[in-house]
Amino acid sequence: MSSILINNFPKMTGTLVQHNRKRNKWSNTPSGYTGFSASVNEFDDSRNSALRSIFLSLLLHDVVYLRHEDYLDFIRFLGVENVILLLERGIIKIVFDCYDFTYVNSKDAKAAKLGQLELTYFVRLAPLYDLQFGYCSIESDNRVAQARLRYLTEENQILVHCNENGLEITADSVANSIIDEVRLDLSNKRMLEELDLTAQPFSVKMMTSLRICEVLAGYSLQKQLEVDSVIQDSYSKDYVESKIFISSSDKSIDCFETILEMKSIPDVFDLYNRGLVSLKEILDMRESFQAKNFRMWLSDKNYDHEVVVRELLKPCSSSVKANMVSFIVPTVLGLINPGAGVIASATDSVFLKMLRDNWSPKLFLDSKLSRLLNEKIKHEKLKNSVNRQNGYSMLKSGDDCYCGSGKKYSVCHAKRKS
């Protein structure tokens, strides 16, 4: 089974304030900062990008992992009933990790007086609060649905830094390691040059280092959860290219997005957002024979992105003659595992059987995904066309038709609309 962690939801810049227990009063002066600087439009675009990643992952991976905060956002977008559908099928897992990164006033008294900040981490209370008080962040007007979703959330949760009641927090050596790593990066001249931070003010370095912390947290969660792939903030690519970090890639998503764009297959997330395709229809596509084999085919990371795209863009035939298998198998195996190539051994029987059963990786794109989504768009265009015509054709049946055919409206475009 293939799995993926979604870790590209944006985080708005926020401030931390201290609470004075003796006075029972909150400070008016921020003591720390967290999140990334972004305008409202940038935030919305980034959020849509993360949601799009989830929808693509539903087709490409068996299990999708979401962090607690992102999971709650996904519920707000998708709705309680739809998320219940995903949880009932075991498609979504919720990661309860409790640490986040921030800049706070320096512990050094002299540095603090000068207003200097230092990188550290803090415990997020939201996931702990949910664990202690029965997932109260999940709300619905339908009490039965609310109870069902809270129950399924518990059934599909993965606890990383805490126990089941949220009362015991484990010390996280990984968080400290990430902070040490970022501090070293920011003190390294070459890294600053690679990341284009040499001449930047502290505020930019601060926001960039928080982004790097989030990227490294994503990779560490991927490793800890033994997840195949991770979708990260796009900045992760620049960082990883500047400094090698052990991780699987998210080639399958990147490759699939390229294929969708080049084959002009509509964006599943966009169609769902416009109400043209339902979650049930997406899940039906996901459960189809072609989609399951497509996921199996893409689950191995040892393939060349460009070759995969080129193969999938070739004209598709729904049948494969038995005597052609010997020619096709090396090509497919070469994409899946370049080391295997040319010779098909007994261990390749799964793919031999798939090919003999008239399946190819292109079938999912051509016969299932493309056909359904294009039909949805065609129906919407027709409906919009009729609505436009109704808007300007306030004609009686005996009037001349607006198209200029010379026919009466009742036997021309009025008839076509009926």
Short mmCIF file of C-alpha atoms in Angstrom, two decimals:
data_model
loop_
_atom_site.label_atom_id
_atom_site.label_comp_id
_atom_site.label_asym_id
_atom_site.label_seq_id
_atom_site.Cartn_x
_atom_site.Cartn_y
_atom_site.Cartn_z
CA MET A 1 0.00 0.00 0.00
CA SER A 2 1.33 3.42 -0.92
CA SER A 3 1.07 6.33 1.49
CA ILE A 4 1.72 10.06 1.53
CA LEU A 5 1.98 12.83 4.13
CA ILE A 6 0.49 16.20 3.16
CA ASN A 7 2.69 18.92 4.65
CA ASN A 8 2.16 21.95 2.42
CA PHE A 9 -0.66 23.76 4.21
CA PRO A 10 0.32 27.41 4.84
CA LYS A 11 0.72 28.96 8.28
CA MET A 12 -0.07 32.62 8.75
CA THR A 13 2.27 34.76 10.82
CA GLY A 14 1.15 34.84 14.45
CA THR A 15 2.37 36.27 17.73
CA LEU A 16 2.80 34.63 21.12
CA VAL A 17 1.97 36.47 24.33
CA GLN A 18 2.74 35.54 27.92
CA HIS A 19 0.22 35.08 30.74
CA ASN A 20 1.06 36.39 34.20
CA ARG A 21 -0.42 33.88 36.67
CA LYS A 22 -0.14 36.16 39.70
CA ARG A 23 -1.98 39.02 38.02
CA ASN A 24 -4.10 36.68 35.88
CA LYS A 25 -3.39 38.97 32.95
CA TRP A 26 -2.12 38.57 29.39
CA SER A 27 0.81 40.68 28.26
CA ASN A 28 0.17 43.30 25.56
CA THR A 29 3.67 42.86 24.15
CA PRO A 30 4.40 39.88 21.86
CA SER A 31 7.02 37.54 23.27
CA GLY A 32 7.38 35.43 20.14
CA TYR A 33 6.49 34.94 16.48
CA THR A 34 5.49 31.92 14.43
CA GLY A 35 4.22 31.09 10.95
CA PHE A 36 5.19 32.50 7.55
CA SER A 37 4.57 35.96 6.18
CA ALA A 38 1.88 35.87 3.46
CA SER A 39 -0.88 38.07 2.10
CA VAL A 40 -4.49 36.87 2.22
CA ASN A 41 -4.36 35.99 -1.50
CA GLU A 42 -1.07 34.13 -1.10
CA PHE A 43 -2.49 32.25 1.86
CA ASP A 44 -5.63 31.25 -0.09
CA ASP A 45 -3.57 30.15 -3.09
CA SER A 46 -1.29 28.06 -0.87
CA ARG A 47 -4.26 26.51 0.89
CA ASN A 48 -5.87 25.59 -2.44
CA SER A 49 -2.57 24.06 -3.53
CA ALA A 50 -2.55 21.87 -0.39
CA LEU A 51 -6.18 20.84 -0.94
CA ARG A 52 -5.38 20.03 -4.57
CA SER A 53 -2.55 17.79 -3.34
CA ILE A 54 -5.03 15.87 -1.19
CA PHE A 55 -7.42 15.30 -4.09
CA LEU A 56 -4.62 14.07 -6.36
CA SER A 57 -3.35 11.87 -3.53
CA LEU A 58 -6.78 10.24 -3.22
CA LEU A 59 -6.24 8.88 -6.73
CA LEU A 60 -2.54 8.10 -6.43
CA HIS A 61 -2.11 6.73 -2.91
CA ASP A 62 -3.87 4.19 -0.70
CA VAL A 63 -3.48 6.18 2.53
CA VAL A 64 -3.21 9.96 3.03
CA TYR A 65 -1.76 11.33 6.29
CA LEU A 66 -2.89 14.78 7.52
CA ARG A 67 -1.55 16.68 10.52
CA HIS A 68 -4.18 17.63 13.12
CA GLU A 69 -4.45 21.33 12.24
CA ASP A 70 -4.64 20.57 8.51
CA TYR A 71 -7.20 17.83 9.11
CA LEU A 72 -9.53 20.32 10.83
CA ASP A 73 -9.13 22.69 7.88
CA PHE A 74 -9.92 19.82 5.50
CA ILE A 75 -13.13 19.08 7.42
CA ARG A 76 -14.20 22.72 7.06
CA PHE A 77 -13.63 22.51 3.32
CA LEU A 78 -14.98 19.04 2.54
CA GLY A 79 -17.75 18.78 5.12
CA VAL A 80 -18.38 16.32 7.93
CA GLU A 81 -20.28 13.70 5.88
CA ASN A 82 -17.60 13.50 3.18
CA VAL A 83 -14.74 13.19 5.67
CA ILE A 84 -16.68 10.37 7.36
CA LEU A 85 -16.72 8.57 3.99
CA LEU A 86 -12.92 8.82 3.74
CA LEU A 87 -12.34 7.68 7.32
CA GLU A 88 -14.73 4.73 7.00
CA ARG A 89 -12.64 3.49 4.07
CA GLY A 90 -9.38 3.96 5.96
CA ILE A 91 -8.09 6.48 3.41
CA ILE A 92 -7.25 9.28 5.87
CA LYS A 93 -5.00 9.07 8.93
CA ILE A 94 -4.70 11.98 11.40
CA VAL A 95 -1.27 12.75 12.84
CA PHE A 96 -1.35 14.22 16.36
CA ASP A 97 2.05 15.90 16.55
CA CYS A 98 2.25 18.61 19.19
CA TYR A 99 5.33 20.71 18.48
CA ASP A 100 5.65 23.90 16.47
CA PHE A 101 8.53 26.31 15.92
CA THR A 102 8.78 29.93 16.95
CA TYR A 103 11.08 32.85 17.64
CA VAL A 104 10.87 34.13 21.23
CA ASN A 105 12.68 36.70 23.34
CA SER A 106 16.21 35.57 24.01
CA LYS A 107 16.86 33.82 27.33
CA ASP A 108 20.05 35.83 27.64
CA ALA A 109 19.15 38.94 29.68
CA LYS A 110 21.44 41.29 27.75
CA ALA A 111 20.25 40.00 24.39
CA ALA A 112 16.63 40.24 25.52
CA LYS A 113 17.09 43.90 26.46
CA LEU A 114 18.32 44.55 22.93
CA GLY A 115 15.17 42.88 21.59
CA GLN A 116 16.99 39.86 20.20
CA LEU A 117 14.97 36.72 19.45
CA GLU A 118 16.01 33.08 19.38
CA LEU A 119 14.64 30.02 17.61
CA THR A 120 12.88 27.41 19.75
CA TYR A 121 9.79 25.22 19.79
CA PHE A 122 6.57 25.16 21.79
CA VAL A 123 3.73 22.74 22.47
CA ARG A 124 0.52 23.28 20.49
CA LEU A 125 -2.48 22.94 22.77
CA ALA A 126 -5.16 22.27 20.12
CA PRO A 127 -4.36 18.57 19.50
CA LEU A 128 -3.91 17.96 23.24
CA TYR A 129 -7.22 19.68 23.98
CA ASP A 130 -8.95 17.42 21.46
CA LEU A 131 -7.44 14.31 23.02
CA GLN A 132 -8.47 15.35 26.52
CA PHE A 133 -11.98 16.56 25.77
CA GLY A 134 -13.28 14.17 23.13
CA TYR A 135 -12.28 15.91 19.87
CA CYS A 136 -14.34 19.00 20.64
CA SER A 137 -12.74 20.89 17.70
CA ILE A 138 -14.95 18.79 15.43
CA GLU A 139 -18.42 20.30 15.35
CA SER A 140 -21.57 19.73 13.31
CA ASP A 141 -25.24 20.72 13.48
CA ASN A 142 -25.97 17.01 13.07
CA ARG A 143 -25.21 15.47 16.47
CA VAL A 144 -25.12 11.92 15.10
CA ALA A 145 -22.67 12.87 12.33
CA GLN A 146 -20.58 14.83 14.83
CA ALA A 147 -20.34 11.84 17.17
CA ARG A 148 -19.53 9.52 14.26
CA LEU A 149 -16.73 11.77 12.98
CA ARG A 150 -15.23 12.18 16.45
CA TYR A 151 -15.25 8.40 16.90
CA LEU A 152 -13.67 7.76 13.48
CA THR A 153 -11.05 10.43 14.16
CA GLU A 154 -10.00 8.52 17.27
CA GLU A 155 -9.98 5.24 15.32
CA ASN A 156 -7.69 6.73 12.64
CA GLN A 157 -5.38 8.87 14.78
CA ILE A 158 -1.61 8.49 14.96
CA LEU A 159 -0.08 9.81 18.21
CA VAL A 160 3.44 11.14 17.82
CA HIS A 161 4.39 13.25 20.85
CA CYS A 162 1.68 12.43 23.37
CA ASN A 163 -0.40 9.69 24.95
CA GLU A 164 -4.08 8.97 24.30
CA ASN A 165 -5.46 11.43 26.85
CA GLY A 166 -3.04 14.20 25.86
CA LEU A 167 -1.72 14.55 29.42
CA GLU A 168 1.79 13.20 28.87
CA ILE A 169 4.07 14.96 26.41
CA THR A 170 7.28 13.24 25.38
CA ALA A 171 10.48 15.25 25.03
CA ASP A 172 11.22 15.60 21.34
CA SER A 173 14.90 15.23 20.49
CA VAL A 174 13.99 15.66 16.80
CA ALA A 175 12.66 19.20 17.42
CA ASN A 176 15.92 20.14 19.14
CA SER A 177 17.92 18.55 16.31
CA ILE A 178 15.96 20.57 13.73
CA ILE A 179 16.62 23.80 15.64
CA ASP A 180 20.35 22.99 15.90
CA GLU A 181 20.43 22.22 12.17
CA VAL A 182 18.76 25.50 11.20
CA ARG A 183 21.02 27.51 13.49
CA LEU A 184 24.05 25.93 11.84
CA ASP A 185 22.62 26.75 8.41
CA LEU A 186 22.09 30.40 9.33
CA SER A 187 25.67 30.66 10.61
CA ASN A 188 27.10 29.05 7.47
CA LYS A 189 28.19 31.61 4.86
CA ARG A 190 27.83 29.23 1.95
CA MET A 191 24.32 28.15 2.98
CA LEU A 192 23.25 31.78 3.36
CA GLU A 193 24.52 32.43 -0.17
CA GLU A 194 22.77 29.33 -1.55
CA LEU A 195 19.49 30.38 0.08
CA ASP A 196 19.96 34.02 -0.98
CA LEU A 197 19.88 35.23 2.63
CA THR A 198 23.28 36.93 2.92
CA ALA A 199 22.05 40.51 2.52
CA GLN A 200 18.56 39.97 3.92
CA PRO A 201 17.32 41.58 7.16
CA PHE A 202 16.71 39.47 10.26
CA SER A 203 12.93 39.43 9.69
CA VAL A 204 13.41 37.62 6.36
CA LYS A 205 15.93 35.19 7.87
CA MET A 206 13.49 34.52 10.70
CA MET A 207 10.58 33.68 8.39
CA THR A 208 12.83 31.59 6.14
CA SER A 209 14.22 29.60 9.05
CA LEU A 210 10.67 28.87 10.27
CA ARG A 211 9.85 27.55 6.79
CA ILE A 212 12.95 25.36 6.90
CA CYS A 213 11.90 24.04 10.33
CA GLU A 214 8.53 23.08 8.89
CA VAL A 215 10.18 21.33 5.93
CA LEU A 216 12.50 19.36 8.20
CA ALA A 217 9.59 18.52 10.50
CA GLY A 218 7.75 17.10 7.48
CA TYR A 219 10.68 14.91 6.52
CA SER A 220 11.17 13.71 10.10
CA LEU A 221 7.45 12.85 10.41
CA GLN A 222 7.64 10.98 7.12
CA LYS A 223 10.54 8.93 8.43
CA GLN A 224 8.95 8.37 11.85
CA LEU A 225 5.60 7.29 10.39
CA GLU A 226 7.30 5.22 7.65
CA VAL A 227 5.27 7.03 4.99
CA ASP A 228 6.34 6.52 1.36
CA SER A 229 6.13 10.15 0.20
CA VAL A 230 5.65 13.66 1.50
CA ILE A 231 4.25 16.80 -0.13
CA GLN A 232 6.12 19.86 1.12
CA ASP A 233 6.16 23.63 0.83
CA SER A 234 7.78 24.43 -2.54
CA TYR A 235 10.66 26.02 -0.64
CA SER A 236 11.73 22.52 0.37
CA LYS A 237 13.07 21.93 -3.14
CA ASP A 238 15.44 24.91 -2.89
CA TYR A 239 16.56 23.86 0.55
CA VAL A 240 17.09 20.20 -0.32
CA GLU A 241 19.02 21.15 -3.45
CA SER A 242 21.25 23.33 -1.29
CA LYS A 243 21.69 20.65 1.31
CA ILE A 244 21.07 16.93 0.85
CA PHE A 245 18.51 15.50 3.26
CA ILE A 246 17.51 11.81 3.26
CA SER A 247 13.92 11.45 2.10
CA SER A 248 11.64 9.84 -0.43
CA SER A 249 10.40 12.18 -3.11
CA ASP A 250 6.92 13.16 -4.14
CA LYS A 251 7.59 12.38 -7.81
CA SER A 252 4.26 10.65 -8.29
CA ILE A 253 2.29 13.83 -7.56
CA ASP A 254 4.63 15.99 -9.59
CA CYS A 255 4.51 13.55 -12.49
CA PHE A 256 0.74 13.16 -12.32
CA GLU A 257 0.16 16.94 -12.33
CA THR A 258 2.35 17.19 -15.43
CA ILE A 259 0.41 14.42 -17.16
CA LEU A 260 -2.93 16.03 -16.30
CA GLU A 261 -1.75 19.35 -17.69
CA MET A 262 -0.28 17.90 -20.89
CA LYS A 263 -3.19 15.57 -21.61
CA SER A 264 -5.67 18.38 -20.85
CA ILE A 265 -7.46 16.28 -18.26
CA PRO A 266 -9.34 18.62 -15.89
CA ASP A 267 -8.17 19.23 -12.34
CA VAL A 268 -10.16 17.00 -9.95
CA PHE A 269 -9.93 19.53 -7.10
CA ASP A 270 -11.16 22.34 -9.34
CA LEU A 271 -14.14 20.30 -10.53
CA TYR A 272 -15.05 19.34 -6.98
CA ASN A 273 -14.74 22.95 -5.86
CA ARG A 274 -17.14 23.97 -8.64
CA GLY A 275 -19.62 21.28 -7.65
CA LEU A 276 -19.25 19.35 -10.93
CA VAL A 277 -17.97 16.13 -9.41
CA SER A 278 -18.86 14.60 -6.05
CA LEU A 279 -16.53 12.95 -3.57
CA LYS A 280 -18.37 9.67 -4.17
CA GLU A 281 -17.54 9.87 -7.89
CA ILE A 282 -13.88 10.55 -7.06
CA LEU A 283 -13.85 7.56 -4.70
CA ASP A 284 -15.52 5.39 -7.37
CA MET A 285 -12.70 6.35 -9.75
CA ARG A 286 -10.18 5.58 -7.01
CA GLU A 287 -11.64 2.10 -6.44
CA SER A 288 -11.75 1.17 -10.13
CA PHE A 289 -9.51 -1.60 -11.47
CA GLN A 290 -7.56 0.85 -13.62
CA ALA A 291 -6.93 3.26 -10.75
CA LYS A 292 -5.70 0.55 -8.39
CA ASN A 293 -3.24 -0.69 -11.00
CA PHE A 294 -2.23 2.88 -11.77
CA ARG A 295 -1.37 3.43 -8.08
CA MET A 296 0.60 0.18 -8.06
CA TRP A 297 2.47 1.28 -11.15
CA LEU A 298 3.41 4.68 -9.74
CA SER A 299 4.17 3.49 -6.20
CA ASP A 300 7.77 2.59 -7.04
CA LYS A 301 9.97 5.71 -6.96
CA ASN A 302 12.64 4.31 -9.29
CA TYR A 303 11.46 5.86 -12.51
CA ASP A 304 12.44 8.69 -14.81
CA HIS A 305 9.89 11.51 -14.66
CA GLU A 306 10.27 12.53 -18.31
CA VAL A 307 10.09 8.95 -19.62
CA VAL A 308 6.93 8.28 -17.61
CA VAL A 309 5.25 11.39 -19.00
CA ARG A 310 6.28 10.48 -22.54
CA GLU A 311 4.95 6.92 -22.21
CA LEU A 312 1.63 8.04 -20.77
CA LEU A 313 1.11 10.62 -23.50
CA LYS A 314 1.30 7.99 -26.25
CA PRO A 315 -2.02 7.03 -27.90
CA CYS A 316 -3.84 4.48 -25.78
CA SER A 317 -5.26 1.19 -26.97
CA SER A 318 -7.64 -0.70 -24.71
CA SER A 319 -6.37 -4.09 -25.88
CA VAL A 320 -2.91 -5.62 -25.86
CA LYS A 321 -2.25 -8.62 -28.09
CA ALA A 322 -0.52 -11.55 -26.40
CA ASN A 323 2.37 -11.52 -28.86
CA MET A 324 3.01 -7.84 -28.05
CA VAL A 325 3.54 -8.47 -24.33
CA SER A 326 7.20 -9.32 -24.84
CA PHE A 327 7.74 -5.88 -26.39
CA ILE A 328 5.70 -3.93 -23.83
CA VAL A 329 6.93 -5.56 -20.64
CA PRO A 330 10.56 -4.35 -20.91
CA THR A 331 9.29 -0.80 -21.49
CA VAL A 332 7.01 -0.84 -18.47
CA LEU A 333 9.55 -2.61 -16.26
CA GLY A 334 12.20 -0.17 -17.42
CA LEU A 335 10.07 2.68 -16.10
CA ILE A 336 9.24 0.97 -12.84
CA ASN A 337 12.76 -0.20 -12.15
CA PRO A 338 15.50 0.87 -14.58
CA GLY A 339 17.72 -1.90 -13.21
CA ALA A 340 15.22 -4.58 -14.20
CA GLY A 341 14.78 -3.61 -17.90
CA VAL A 342 14.79 -5.91 -20.93
CA ILE A 343 14.43 -9.31 -19.23
CA ALA A 344 11.12 -10.16 -17.54
CA SER A 345 11.66 -12.74 -14.80
CA ALA A 346 9.18 -14.72 -12.71
CA THR A 347 9.14 -11.90 -10.15
CA ASP A 348 7.52 -9.68 -12.77
CA SER A 349 4.45 -11.91 -12.99
CA VAL A 350 2.18 -9.26 -11.45
CA PHE A 351 2.84 -6.86 -14.29
CA LEU A 352 2.77 -9.60 -16.92
CA LYS A 353 -0.69 -10.57 -15.69
CA MET A 354 -1.82 -6.94 -15.70
CA LEU A 355 -0.70 -6.55 -19.30
CA ARG A 356 -2.25 -9.84 -20.41
CA ASP A 357 -5.50 -8.67 -18.83
CA ASN A 358 -5.48 -5.78 -21.31
CA TRP A 359 -4.32 -3.16 -18.84
CA SER A 360 -1.81 -0.39 -19.39
CA PRO A 361 -0.97 2.61 -17.20
CA LYS A 362 -2.56 4.85 -19.83
CA LEU A 363 -5.97 3.20 -19.46
CA PHE A 364 -6.74 4.95 -16.19
CA LEU A 365 -6.07 8.37 -17.67
CA ASP A 366 -7.81 7.79 -21.00
CA SER A 367 -10.75 5.54 -20.29
CA LYS A 368 -11.69 6.40 -16.73
CA LEU A 369 -10.48 9.76 -15.47
CA SER A 370 -10.60 11.76 -18.69
CA ARG A 371 -13.97 10.46 -19.87
CA LEU A 372 -15.79 11.14 -16.61
CA LEU A 373 -14.32 14.58 -16.01
CA ASN A 374 -14.78 15.75 -19.59
CA GLU A 375 -18.43 14.66 -19.46
CA LYS A 376 -18.89 16.80 -16.36
CA ILE A 377 -17.42 19.84 -18.07
CA LYS A 378 -19.46 19.25 -21.23
CA HIS A 379 -22.65 19.12 -19.14
CA GLU A 380 -21.72 22.35 -17.34
CA LYS A 381 -20.99 24.16 -20.62
CA LEU A 382 -24.34 23.06 -22.03
CA LYS A 383 -26.16 24.23 -18.90
CA ASN A 384 -24.36 27.59 -18.96
CA SER A 385 -25.16 28.01 -22.65
CA VAL A 386 -28.87 27.38 -22.01
CA ASN A 387 -28.84 29.82 -19.09
CA ARG A 388 -27.22 32.52 -21.24
CA GLN A 389 -29.72 31.97 -24.03
CA ASN A 390 -32.62 32.14 -21.58
CA GLY A 391 -31.20 35.44 -20.39
CA TYR A 392 -31.37 37.16 -23.76
CA SER A 393 -34.11 35.23 -25.58
CA MET A 394 -37.28 36.63 -24.07
CA LEU A 395 -39.11 35.57 -27.24
CA LYS A 396 -42.55 34.16 -27.86
CA SER A 397 -42.94 30.97 -29.88
CA GLY A 398 -44.11 32.88 -32.99
CA ASP A 399 -41.18 35.33 -33.04
CA ASP A 400 -38.27 34.98 -35.44
CA CYS A 401 -35.38 33.09 -33.84
CA TYR A 402 -32.47 35.21 -32.63
CA CYS A 403 -29.91 33.10 -34.52
CA GLY A 404 -30.96 34.57 -37.89
CA SER A 405 -32.05 31.26 -39.43
CA GLY A 406 -35.38 32.72 -40.56
CA LYS A 407 -37.25 30.05 -38.61
CA LYS A 408 -39.71 30.70 -35.84
CA TYR A 409 -38.24 30.54 -32.35
CA SER A 410 -40.53 27.63 -31.37
CA VAL A 411 -39.09 25.32 -34.06
CA CYS A 412 -35.47 26.50 -33.82
CA HIS A 413 -33.46 27.17 -30.63
CA ALA A 414 -36.45 26.82 -28.31
CA LYS A 415 -36.86 23.27 -29.61
CA ARG A 416 -33.17 22.50 -29.13
CA LYS A 417 -33.34 23.55 -25.49
CA SER A 418 -36.31 21.33 -24.71
#
